[in-house]
Coordinates of C-alpha atoms and ligand atoms in Angstrom, one line a residue:
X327 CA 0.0 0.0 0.0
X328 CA 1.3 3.7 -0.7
X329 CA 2.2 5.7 2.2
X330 CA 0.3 8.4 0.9
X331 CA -2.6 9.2 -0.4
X332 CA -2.2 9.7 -4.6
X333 CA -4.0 11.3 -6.3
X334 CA -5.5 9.2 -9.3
X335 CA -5.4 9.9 -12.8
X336 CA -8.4 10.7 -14.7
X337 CA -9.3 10.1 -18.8
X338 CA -12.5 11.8 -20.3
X339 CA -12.8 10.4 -23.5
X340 CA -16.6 12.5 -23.6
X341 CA -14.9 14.8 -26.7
X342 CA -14.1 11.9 -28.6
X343 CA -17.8 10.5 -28.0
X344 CA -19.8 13.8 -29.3
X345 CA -16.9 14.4 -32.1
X346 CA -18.1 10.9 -33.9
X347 CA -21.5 10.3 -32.4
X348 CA -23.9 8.1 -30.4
X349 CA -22.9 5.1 -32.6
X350 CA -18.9 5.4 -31.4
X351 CA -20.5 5.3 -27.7
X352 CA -22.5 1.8 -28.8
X353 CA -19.6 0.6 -30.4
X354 CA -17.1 1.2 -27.3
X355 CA -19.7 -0.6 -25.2
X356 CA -19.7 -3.7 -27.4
X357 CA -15.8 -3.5 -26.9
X358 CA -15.9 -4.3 -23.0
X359 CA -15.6 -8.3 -23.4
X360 CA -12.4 -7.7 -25.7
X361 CA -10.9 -5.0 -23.7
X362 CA -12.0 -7.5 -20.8
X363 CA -10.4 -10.7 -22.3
X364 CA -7.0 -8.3 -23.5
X365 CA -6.5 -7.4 -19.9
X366 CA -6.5 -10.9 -18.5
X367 CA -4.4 -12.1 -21.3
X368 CA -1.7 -9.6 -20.4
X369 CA -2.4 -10.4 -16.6
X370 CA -1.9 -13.8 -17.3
X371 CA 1.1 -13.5 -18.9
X372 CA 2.8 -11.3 -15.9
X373 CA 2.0 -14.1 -14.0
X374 CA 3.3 -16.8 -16.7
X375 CA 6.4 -14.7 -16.6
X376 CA 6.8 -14.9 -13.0
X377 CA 6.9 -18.6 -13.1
X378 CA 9.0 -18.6 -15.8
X379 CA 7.2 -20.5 -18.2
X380 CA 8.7 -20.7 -21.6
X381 CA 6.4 -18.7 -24.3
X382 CA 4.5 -20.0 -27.1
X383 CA 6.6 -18.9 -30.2
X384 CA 3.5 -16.2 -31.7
X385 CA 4.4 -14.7 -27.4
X386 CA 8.5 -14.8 -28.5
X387 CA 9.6 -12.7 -26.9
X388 CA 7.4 -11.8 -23.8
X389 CA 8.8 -9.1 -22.0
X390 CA 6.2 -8.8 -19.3
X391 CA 8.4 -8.4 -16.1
X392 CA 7.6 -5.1 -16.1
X393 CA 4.5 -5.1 -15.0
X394 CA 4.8 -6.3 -11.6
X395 CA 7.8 -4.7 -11.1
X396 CA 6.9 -1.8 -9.4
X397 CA 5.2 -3.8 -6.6
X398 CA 8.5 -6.0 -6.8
X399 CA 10.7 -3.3 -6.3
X400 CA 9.1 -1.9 -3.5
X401 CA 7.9 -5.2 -1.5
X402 CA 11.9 -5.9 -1.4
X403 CA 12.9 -2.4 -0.2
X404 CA 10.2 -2.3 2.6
X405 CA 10.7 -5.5 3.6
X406 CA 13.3 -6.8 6.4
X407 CA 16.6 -7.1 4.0
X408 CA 16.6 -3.4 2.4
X409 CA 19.8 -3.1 2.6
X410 CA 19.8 -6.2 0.0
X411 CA 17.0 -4.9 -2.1
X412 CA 17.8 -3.4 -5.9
X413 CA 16.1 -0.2 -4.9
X414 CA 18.2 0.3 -2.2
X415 CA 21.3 -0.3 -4.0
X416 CA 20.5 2.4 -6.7
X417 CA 19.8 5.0 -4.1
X418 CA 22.8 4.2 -2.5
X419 CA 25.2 4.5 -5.7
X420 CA 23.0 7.4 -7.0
X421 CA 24.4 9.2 -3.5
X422 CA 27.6 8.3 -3.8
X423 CA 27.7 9.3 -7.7
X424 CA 26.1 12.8 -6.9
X425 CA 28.8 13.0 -3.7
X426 CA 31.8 12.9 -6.2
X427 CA 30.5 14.7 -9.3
X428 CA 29.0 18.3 -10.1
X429 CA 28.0 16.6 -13.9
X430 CA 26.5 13.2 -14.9
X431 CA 26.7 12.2 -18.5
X432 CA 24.0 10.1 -19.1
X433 CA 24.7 7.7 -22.5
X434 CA 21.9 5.1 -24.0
X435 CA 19.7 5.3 -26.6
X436 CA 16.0 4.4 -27.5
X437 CA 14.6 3.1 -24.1
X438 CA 18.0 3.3 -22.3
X439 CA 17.4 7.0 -22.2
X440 CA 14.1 8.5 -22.8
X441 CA 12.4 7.2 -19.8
X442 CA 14.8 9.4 -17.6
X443 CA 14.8 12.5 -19.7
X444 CA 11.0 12.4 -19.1
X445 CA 11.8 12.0 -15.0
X446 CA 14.3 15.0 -15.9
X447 CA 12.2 17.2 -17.7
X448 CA 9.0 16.4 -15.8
X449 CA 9.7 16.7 -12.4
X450 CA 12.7 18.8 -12.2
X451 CA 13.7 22.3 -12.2
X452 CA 13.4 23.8 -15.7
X453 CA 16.7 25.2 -15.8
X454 CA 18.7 22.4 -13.4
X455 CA 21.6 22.4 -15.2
X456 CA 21.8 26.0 -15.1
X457 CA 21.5 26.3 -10.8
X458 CA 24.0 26.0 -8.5
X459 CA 25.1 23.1 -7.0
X460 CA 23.4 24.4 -3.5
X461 CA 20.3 24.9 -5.1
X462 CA 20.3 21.5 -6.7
X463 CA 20.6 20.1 -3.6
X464 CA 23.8 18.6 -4.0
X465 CA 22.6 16.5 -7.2
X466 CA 24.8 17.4 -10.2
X467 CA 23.9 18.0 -13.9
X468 CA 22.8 15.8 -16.2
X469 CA 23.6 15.7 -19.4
X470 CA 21.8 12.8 -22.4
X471 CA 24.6 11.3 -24.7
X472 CA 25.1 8.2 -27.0
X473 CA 21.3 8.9 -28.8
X474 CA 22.7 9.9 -31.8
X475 CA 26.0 10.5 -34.0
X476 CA 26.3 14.3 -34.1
X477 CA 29.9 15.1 -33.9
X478 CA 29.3 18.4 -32.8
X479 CA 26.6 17.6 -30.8
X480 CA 29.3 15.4 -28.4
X481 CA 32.4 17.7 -28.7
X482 CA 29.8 20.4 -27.5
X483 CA 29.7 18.5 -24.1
X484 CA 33.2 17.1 -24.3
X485 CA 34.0 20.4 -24.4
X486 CA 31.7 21.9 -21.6
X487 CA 32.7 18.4 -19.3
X488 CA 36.5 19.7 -20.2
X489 CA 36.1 23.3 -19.3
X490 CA 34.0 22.6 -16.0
X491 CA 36.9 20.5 -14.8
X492 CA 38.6 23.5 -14.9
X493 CA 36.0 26.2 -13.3
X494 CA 33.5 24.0 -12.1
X495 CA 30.8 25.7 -9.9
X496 CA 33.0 28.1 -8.6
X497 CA 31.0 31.2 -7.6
X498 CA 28.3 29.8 -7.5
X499 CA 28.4 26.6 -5.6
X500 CA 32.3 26.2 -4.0
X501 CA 35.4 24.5 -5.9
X502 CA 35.5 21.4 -4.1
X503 CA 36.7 18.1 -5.6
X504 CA 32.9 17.0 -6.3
X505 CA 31.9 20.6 -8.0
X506 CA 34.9 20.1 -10.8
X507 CA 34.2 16.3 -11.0
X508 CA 32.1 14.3 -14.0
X509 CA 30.9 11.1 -13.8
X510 CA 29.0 8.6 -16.4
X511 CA 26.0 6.5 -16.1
X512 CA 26.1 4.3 -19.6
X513 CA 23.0 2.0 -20.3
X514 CA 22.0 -0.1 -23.3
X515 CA 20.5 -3.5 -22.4
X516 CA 21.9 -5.7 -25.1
X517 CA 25.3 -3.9 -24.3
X518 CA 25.9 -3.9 -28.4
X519 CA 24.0 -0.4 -29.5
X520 CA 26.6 1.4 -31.7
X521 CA 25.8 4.7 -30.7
X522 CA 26.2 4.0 -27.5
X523 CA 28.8 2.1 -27.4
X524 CA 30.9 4.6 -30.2
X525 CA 30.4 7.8 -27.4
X526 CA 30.9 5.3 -24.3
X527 CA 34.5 5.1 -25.8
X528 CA 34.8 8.5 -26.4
X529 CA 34.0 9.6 -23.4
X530 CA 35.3 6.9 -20.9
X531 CA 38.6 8.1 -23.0
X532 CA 38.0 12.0 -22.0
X533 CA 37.5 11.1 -18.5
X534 CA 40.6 8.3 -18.3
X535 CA 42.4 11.9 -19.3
X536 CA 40.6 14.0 -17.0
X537 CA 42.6 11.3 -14.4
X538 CA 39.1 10.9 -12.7
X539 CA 38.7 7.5 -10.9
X540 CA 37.1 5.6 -13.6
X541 CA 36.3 2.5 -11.2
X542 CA 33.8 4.8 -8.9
X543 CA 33.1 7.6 -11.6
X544 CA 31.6 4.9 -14.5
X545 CA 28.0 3.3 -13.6
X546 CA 27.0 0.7 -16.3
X547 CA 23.3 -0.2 -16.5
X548 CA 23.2 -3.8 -19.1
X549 CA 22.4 -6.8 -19.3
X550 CA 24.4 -9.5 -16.8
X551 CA 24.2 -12.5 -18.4
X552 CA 26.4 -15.1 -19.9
X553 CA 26.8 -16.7 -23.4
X554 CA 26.5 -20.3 -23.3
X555 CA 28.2 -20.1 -26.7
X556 CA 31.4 -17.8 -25.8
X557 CA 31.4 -18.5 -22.2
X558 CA 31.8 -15.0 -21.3
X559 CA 29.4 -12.1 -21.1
X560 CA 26.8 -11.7 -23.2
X561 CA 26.7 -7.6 -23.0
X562 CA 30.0 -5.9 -24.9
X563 CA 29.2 -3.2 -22.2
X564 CA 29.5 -5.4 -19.4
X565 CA 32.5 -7.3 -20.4
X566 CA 34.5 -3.6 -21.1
X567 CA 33.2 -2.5 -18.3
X568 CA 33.9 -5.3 -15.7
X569 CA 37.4 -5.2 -17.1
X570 CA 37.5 -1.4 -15.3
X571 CA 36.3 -3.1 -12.2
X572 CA 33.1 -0.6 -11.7
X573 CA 32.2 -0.2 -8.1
X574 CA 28.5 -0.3 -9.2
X575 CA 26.6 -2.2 -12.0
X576 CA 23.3 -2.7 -12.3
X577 CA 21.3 -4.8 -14.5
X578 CA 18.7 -4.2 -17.1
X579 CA 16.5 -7.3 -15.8
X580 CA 15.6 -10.2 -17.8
X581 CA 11.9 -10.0 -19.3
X582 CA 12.1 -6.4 -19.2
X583 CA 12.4 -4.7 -22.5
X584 CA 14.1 -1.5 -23.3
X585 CA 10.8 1.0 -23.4
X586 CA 9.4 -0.5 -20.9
X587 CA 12.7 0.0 -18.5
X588 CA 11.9 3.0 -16.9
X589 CA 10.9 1.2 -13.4
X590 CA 14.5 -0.5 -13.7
X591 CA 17.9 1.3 -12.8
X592 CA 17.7 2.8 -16.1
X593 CA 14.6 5.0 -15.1
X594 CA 15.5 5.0 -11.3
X595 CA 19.5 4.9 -11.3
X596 CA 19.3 8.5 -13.1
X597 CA 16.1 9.9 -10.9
X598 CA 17.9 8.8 -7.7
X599 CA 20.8 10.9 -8.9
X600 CA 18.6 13.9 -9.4
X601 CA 17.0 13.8 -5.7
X602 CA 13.4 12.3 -7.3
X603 CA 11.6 10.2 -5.0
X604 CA 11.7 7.2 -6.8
X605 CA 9.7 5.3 -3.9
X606 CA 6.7 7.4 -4.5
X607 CA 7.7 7.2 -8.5
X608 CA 6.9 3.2 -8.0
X609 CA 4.2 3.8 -5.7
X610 CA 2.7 5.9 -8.5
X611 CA 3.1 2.9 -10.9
X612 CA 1.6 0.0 -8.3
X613 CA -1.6 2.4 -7.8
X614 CA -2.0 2.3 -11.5
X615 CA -1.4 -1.4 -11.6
X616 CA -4.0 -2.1 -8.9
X617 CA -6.8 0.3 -11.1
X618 CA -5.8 -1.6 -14.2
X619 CA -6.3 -5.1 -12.2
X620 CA -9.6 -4.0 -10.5
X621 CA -11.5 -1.6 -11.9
X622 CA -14.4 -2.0 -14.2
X623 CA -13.8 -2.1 -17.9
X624 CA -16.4 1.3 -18.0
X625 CA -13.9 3.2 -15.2
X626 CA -10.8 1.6 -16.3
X627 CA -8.4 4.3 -17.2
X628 CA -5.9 1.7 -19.2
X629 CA -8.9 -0.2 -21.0
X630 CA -10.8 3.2 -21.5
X631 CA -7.6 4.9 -23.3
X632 CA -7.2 1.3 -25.3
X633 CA -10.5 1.0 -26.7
X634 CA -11.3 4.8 -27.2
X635 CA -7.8 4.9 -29.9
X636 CA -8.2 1.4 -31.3
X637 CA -11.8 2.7 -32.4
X638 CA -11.3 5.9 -33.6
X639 CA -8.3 4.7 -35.7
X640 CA -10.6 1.5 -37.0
X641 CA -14.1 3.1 -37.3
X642 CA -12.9 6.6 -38.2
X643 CA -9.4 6.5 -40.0
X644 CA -8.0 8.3 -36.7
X645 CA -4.1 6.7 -37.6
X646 CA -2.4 9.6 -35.6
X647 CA -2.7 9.9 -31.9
X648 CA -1.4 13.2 -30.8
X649 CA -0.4 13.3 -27.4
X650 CA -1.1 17.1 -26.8
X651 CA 0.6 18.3 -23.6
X652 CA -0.4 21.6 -22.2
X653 CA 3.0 23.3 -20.6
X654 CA 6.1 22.5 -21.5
X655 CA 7.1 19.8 -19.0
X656 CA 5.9 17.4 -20.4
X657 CA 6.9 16.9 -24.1
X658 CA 9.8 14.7 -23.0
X659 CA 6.7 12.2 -22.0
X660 CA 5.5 12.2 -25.4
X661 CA 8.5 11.4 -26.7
X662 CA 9.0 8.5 -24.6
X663 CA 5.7 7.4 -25.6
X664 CA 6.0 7.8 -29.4
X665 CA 9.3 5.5 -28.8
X666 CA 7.1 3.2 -26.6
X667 CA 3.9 3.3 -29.0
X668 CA 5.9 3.1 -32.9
X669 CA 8.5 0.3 -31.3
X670 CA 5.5 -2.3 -29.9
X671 CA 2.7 -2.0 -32.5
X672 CA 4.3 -0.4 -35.1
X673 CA 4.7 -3.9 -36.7
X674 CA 3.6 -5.6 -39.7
X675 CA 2.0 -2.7 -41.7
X676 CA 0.0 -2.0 -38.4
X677 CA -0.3 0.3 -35.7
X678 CA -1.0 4.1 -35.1
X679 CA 1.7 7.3 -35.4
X680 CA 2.1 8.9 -32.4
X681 CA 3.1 12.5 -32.3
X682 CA 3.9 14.6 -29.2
X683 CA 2.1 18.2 -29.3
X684 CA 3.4 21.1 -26.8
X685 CA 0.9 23.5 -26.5
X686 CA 0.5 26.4 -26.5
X687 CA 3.0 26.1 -28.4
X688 CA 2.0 24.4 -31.1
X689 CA -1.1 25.8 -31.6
X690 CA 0.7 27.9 -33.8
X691 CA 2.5 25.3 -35.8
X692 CA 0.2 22.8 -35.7
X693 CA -3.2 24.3 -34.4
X694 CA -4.4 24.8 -38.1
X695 CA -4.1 20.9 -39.3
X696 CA -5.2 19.8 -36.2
X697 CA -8.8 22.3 -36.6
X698 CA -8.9 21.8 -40.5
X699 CA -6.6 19.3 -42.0
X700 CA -7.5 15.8 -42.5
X701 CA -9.7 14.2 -39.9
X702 CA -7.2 11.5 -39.1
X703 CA -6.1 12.5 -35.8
X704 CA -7.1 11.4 -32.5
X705 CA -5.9 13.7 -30.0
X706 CA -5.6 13.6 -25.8
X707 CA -4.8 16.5 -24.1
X708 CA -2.3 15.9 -21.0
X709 CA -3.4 18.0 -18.6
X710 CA -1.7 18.8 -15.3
X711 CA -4.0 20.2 -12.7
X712 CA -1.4 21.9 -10.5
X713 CA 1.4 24.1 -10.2
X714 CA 4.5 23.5 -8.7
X715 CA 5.9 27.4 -8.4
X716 CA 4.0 30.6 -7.3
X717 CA 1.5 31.5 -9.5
X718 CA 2.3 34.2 -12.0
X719 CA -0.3 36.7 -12.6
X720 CA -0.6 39.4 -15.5
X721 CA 0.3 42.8 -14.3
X722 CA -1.5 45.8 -14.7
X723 CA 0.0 48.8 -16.2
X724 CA -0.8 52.8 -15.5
X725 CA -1.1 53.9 -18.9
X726 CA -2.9 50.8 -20.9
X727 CA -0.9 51.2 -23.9
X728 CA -1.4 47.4 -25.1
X729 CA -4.5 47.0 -23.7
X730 CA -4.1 44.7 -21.9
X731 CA -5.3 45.4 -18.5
X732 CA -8.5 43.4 -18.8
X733 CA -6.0 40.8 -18.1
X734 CA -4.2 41.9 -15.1
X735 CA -4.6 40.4 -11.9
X736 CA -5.3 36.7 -14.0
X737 CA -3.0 33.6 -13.6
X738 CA -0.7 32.2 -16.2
X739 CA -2.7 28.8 -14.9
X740 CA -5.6 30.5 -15.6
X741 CA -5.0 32.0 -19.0
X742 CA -3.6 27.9 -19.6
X743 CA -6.9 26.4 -19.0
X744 CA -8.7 29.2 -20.8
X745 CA -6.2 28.0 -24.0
X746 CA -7.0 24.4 -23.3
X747 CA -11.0 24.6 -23.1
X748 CA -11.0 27.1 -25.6
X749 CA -9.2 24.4 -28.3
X750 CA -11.5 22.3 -27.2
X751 CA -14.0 23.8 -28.1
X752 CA -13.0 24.7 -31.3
X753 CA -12.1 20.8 -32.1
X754 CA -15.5 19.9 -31.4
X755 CA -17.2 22.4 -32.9
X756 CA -16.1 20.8 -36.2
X757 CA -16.3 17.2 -34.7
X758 CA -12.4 16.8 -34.3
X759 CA -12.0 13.9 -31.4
X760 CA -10.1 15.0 -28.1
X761 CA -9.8 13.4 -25.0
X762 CA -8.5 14.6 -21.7
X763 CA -6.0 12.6 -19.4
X764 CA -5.3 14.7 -16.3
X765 CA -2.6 14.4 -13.7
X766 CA -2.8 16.5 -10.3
X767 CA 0.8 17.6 -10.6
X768 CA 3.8 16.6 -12.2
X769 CA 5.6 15.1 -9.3
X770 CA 6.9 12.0 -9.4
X771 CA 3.4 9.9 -7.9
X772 CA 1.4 11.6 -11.1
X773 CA 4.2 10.9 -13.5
X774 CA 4.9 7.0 -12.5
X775 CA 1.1 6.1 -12.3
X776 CA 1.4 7.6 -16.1
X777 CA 3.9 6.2 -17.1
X778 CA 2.5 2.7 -16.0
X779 CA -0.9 3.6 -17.6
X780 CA 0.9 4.2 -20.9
X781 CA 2.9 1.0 -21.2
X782 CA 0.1 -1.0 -19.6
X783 CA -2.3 0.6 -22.4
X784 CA 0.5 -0.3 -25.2
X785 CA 0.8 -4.1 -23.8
X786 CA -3.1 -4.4 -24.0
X787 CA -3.5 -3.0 -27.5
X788 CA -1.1 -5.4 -28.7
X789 CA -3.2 -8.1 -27.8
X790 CA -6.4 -6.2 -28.6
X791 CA -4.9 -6.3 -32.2
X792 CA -2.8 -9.9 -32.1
X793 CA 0.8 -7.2 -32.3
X794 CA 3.4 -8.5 -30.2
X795 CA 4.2 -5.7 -28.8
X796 CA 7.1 -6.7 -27.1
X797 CA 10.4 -6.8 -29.1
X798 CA 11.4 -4.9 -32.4
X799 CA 12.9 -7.1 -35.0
X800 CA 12.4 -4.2 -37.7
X801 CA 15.0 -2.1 -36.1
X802 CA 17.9 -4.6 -36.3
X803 CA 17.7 -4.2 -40.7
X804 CA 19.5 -0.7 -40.7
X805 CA 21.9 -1.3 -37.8
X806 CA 23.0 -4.2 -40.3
X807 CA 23.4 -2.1 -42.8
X808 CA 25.3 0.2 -40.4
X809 CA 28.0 -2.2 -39.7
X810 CA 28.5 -3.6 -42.8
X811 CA 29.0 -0.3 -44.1
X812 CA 31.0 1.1 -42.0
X813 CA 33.2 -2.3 -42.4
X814 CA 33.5 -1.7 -45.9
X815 CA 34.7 2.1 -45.4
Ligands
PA5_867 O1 12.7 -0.5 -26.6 C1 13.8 -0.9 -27.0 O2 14.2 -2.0 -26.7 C2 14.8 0.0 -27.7 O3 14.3 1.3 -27.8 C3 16.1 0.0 -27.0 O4 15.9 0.6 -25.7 C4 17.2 0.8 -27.8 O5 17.3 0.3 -29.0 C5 18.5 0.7 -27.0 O6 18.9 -0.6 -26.9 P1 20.0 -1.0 -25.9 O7 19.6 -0.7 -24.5 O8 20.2 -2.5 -26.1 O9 21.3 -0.2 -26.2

């Protein structure tokens, strides 16, 4: 049970329903036995995965540890060995990271990174990396590597690392050993990913030069298992970095797949380094697991989501599910959703685009397709109910030169919501589908229960449409090509 009360996550689907009529309404009620039958299938298989049943081959792979592991994590950490428990362990070397180093470079790719740039980005300050090191609590920077190939793009933050070993928070926040200090947390499951693997070298070379103690300053998240075949370690990360004799390794648990990692250390290892609460994080994530287990299909927020997009992209032609996200907080969620959404049911000429919308933003890129373009979007607002700073209100001026003092005295949360309802409106008034999936606040019990809801909802699709959605053969074809290319150079 969470220790405290959370506050649950909410999904009104009733702009969806009057944007394509009473028949979509019908049509989502004849859906509750499938939506029904999907969520015990996927149940079902958490369990089968606990007992470590081998899969049918259509179920290869079944990556369905995730889904208990929030309860897992946190059963082992309250019980009477914490000091044993995985949880306990990351907090512990997140401490000790933060303790020696005012900069973490963060370097994975896919689902070995985008899970904790949406911790990052939705639960932090907006401008971390700019505070001092007092102000950030003693937890240092972080900065996201080894997602792409962009020279400049890495010599940029060589070259900042460099430089800050030199200056390092001086002025702002002291000049001891731990403000001029970097450190790297490296992730990538299968321990092979070539981007990652090309700036792990690059780096773990900049910081052998920097003379920092690679042993305690290098953090590898992978996969620990061994090769039958080779007898020796099945991740190339893990066998590189054993050789450096890391302090701390963690491991990328078996039957948990990349995007759906963020429970694991490669969600928690770099929360934990920025001062997040990953125990309420998890409890966030078990409160969404117990709805998903045990409330009706009709109240189910999972189910709801799952059979409000699988109708409106198979009745209506609604292929494109915009995640809208109102503030700017929380774009780095839709992004780790479009990579969690395209990756599992993206798969044999199937499965709906996502695309992440920032509004306001975007109303003014976007706002004009979305009101009048083709009718093949589907689109939930992400709403977040609270604020997490004092509340900025328009200020009124003597002389009313703009105008604008009709305004003053209103909220910038206010003049938010007005923008919200007042799309809204304007999507419906030409039958344009929206939906609304609130959160109280983006701390980390609002983000983890919907971060749970979204993989759960992904999982049950999949078997809603016979996708696996586990696994994603399609993206092995250009990293062949990669290699061989590169071999040939
Ligand atoms: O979901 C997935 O499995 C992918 O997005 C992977 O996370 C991504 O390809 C990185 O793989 P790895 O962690 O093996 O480097």
């Amino acid at each position: 049970m969470p220790n405290t009360k959370i506050e649950p996550l909410r999904y009104d689907p009733s702009g969806v329903l009057s944007a394509y009529g009473s028949s979509f309404g019908q049509a989502l009620d004849a859906l509750v036995p499938a939506l029904d039958a999907a969520r015990a299938e996927v149940i079902e298989e958490a369990a089968s995965w606990q007992r470590g049943d081998t899969p049918p081959p259509l179920k290869t792979p079944l990556d369905a540890g995730f889904i208990d592991l929030p309860e897992r994590l946190l059963a082992d950490y309250n019980g009477p060995k914490r000091a044993e428990s995985e949880l306990y362990k990351v907090v512990t070397a997140a401490r000790r990271l933060a303790e020696s180093v005012d900069r973490a470079v963060v370097l994975g790719i896919g689902g070995s990174y985008m899970g904790a740039r949406a911790l990052f980005d939705a639960c932090c300050h907006p401008y971390w990396n700019e505070l001092s090191r007092a102000n950030r609590h003693g937890c240092p920077r972080l900065y996201f590597e080894g997602n792409n190939l962009d020279n400049d793009a890495m010599q940029g933050l060589l070259d900042l690392l460099a430089r800050g070993a030199g200056i390092g928070a001086a002025g702002k926040g002291g000049d001891d050993a731990a403000s001029r200090q970097w450190g790297i947390v490296v992730i990538s499951k299968s321990g092979g990913t070539l981007e990652t693997a090309i700036a792990f070298r690059t780096f773990l070379a900049a910081l052998e030069k920097s003379g920092g103690d690679v042993k305690s300053l290098v953090v590898p998240v992978t996969d620990l298992g061994r090769n039958e075949k080779e007898d020796d370690y099945k991740s190339l990360l893990y066998r590189l970095t054993s050789d450096l004799g890391c302090r701390d390794t963690f491991e990328v648990p078996d039957g948990v797949g990349g995007r759906f990692s963020v429970f694991t250390a490669v969600g928690l290892l770099p929360a934990a380094l920025l001062g997040l609460d990953v125990v309420k994080l998890l409890e966030g994530a078990a409160a969404m697991n117990r709805h998903f287990r045990e409330a009706p299909v009709e109240e189910n927020v999972v189910l709801r989501y799952v059979g409000v997009g699988h109708l409106a992209e198979t009745r209506h032609g609604a292929t494109i599910r915009a995640m809208s996200t109102w503030g700017k907080s929380l774009e780095a969620v839709g992004l780790w959703y479009d990579q969690l959404l395209s990756e599992s049911l993206g798969k044999s000429g199937r499965g709906a685009t996502p695309l992440t919308v920032v509004n306001t933003r975007d109303l003014h890129s976007r706002g004009q397709q979305h009101q009048d373009g083709r009718g093949d979007k589907l689109i939930t607002n992400l709403i977040v109910e609270g604020v997490r700073q004092d509340r900025l209100k328009v200020e009124s001026r003597a002389a009313d030169r703009d105008n604008l003092n009709w305004l003053a005295g209103k909220t910038i949360p206010e003049a938010l919501d007005a923008a919200t309802k007042g799309t809204n409106l304007a999507y419906n008034s030409v039958s344009r589908p929206t939906a609304d999936l609130t959160l109280a606040q983006t701390e980390e019990a609002s983000i983890g229960q919907l971060l749970q809801m979204l993989m759960l909802a992904t999982v049950v699709e999949g078997r809603l449409i016979g996708v696996n959605p586990y696994g994603q053969p399609g993206v092995e074809d250009y990293k062949r090509n990669m290699k061989r290319l590169l071999q040939e150079q």
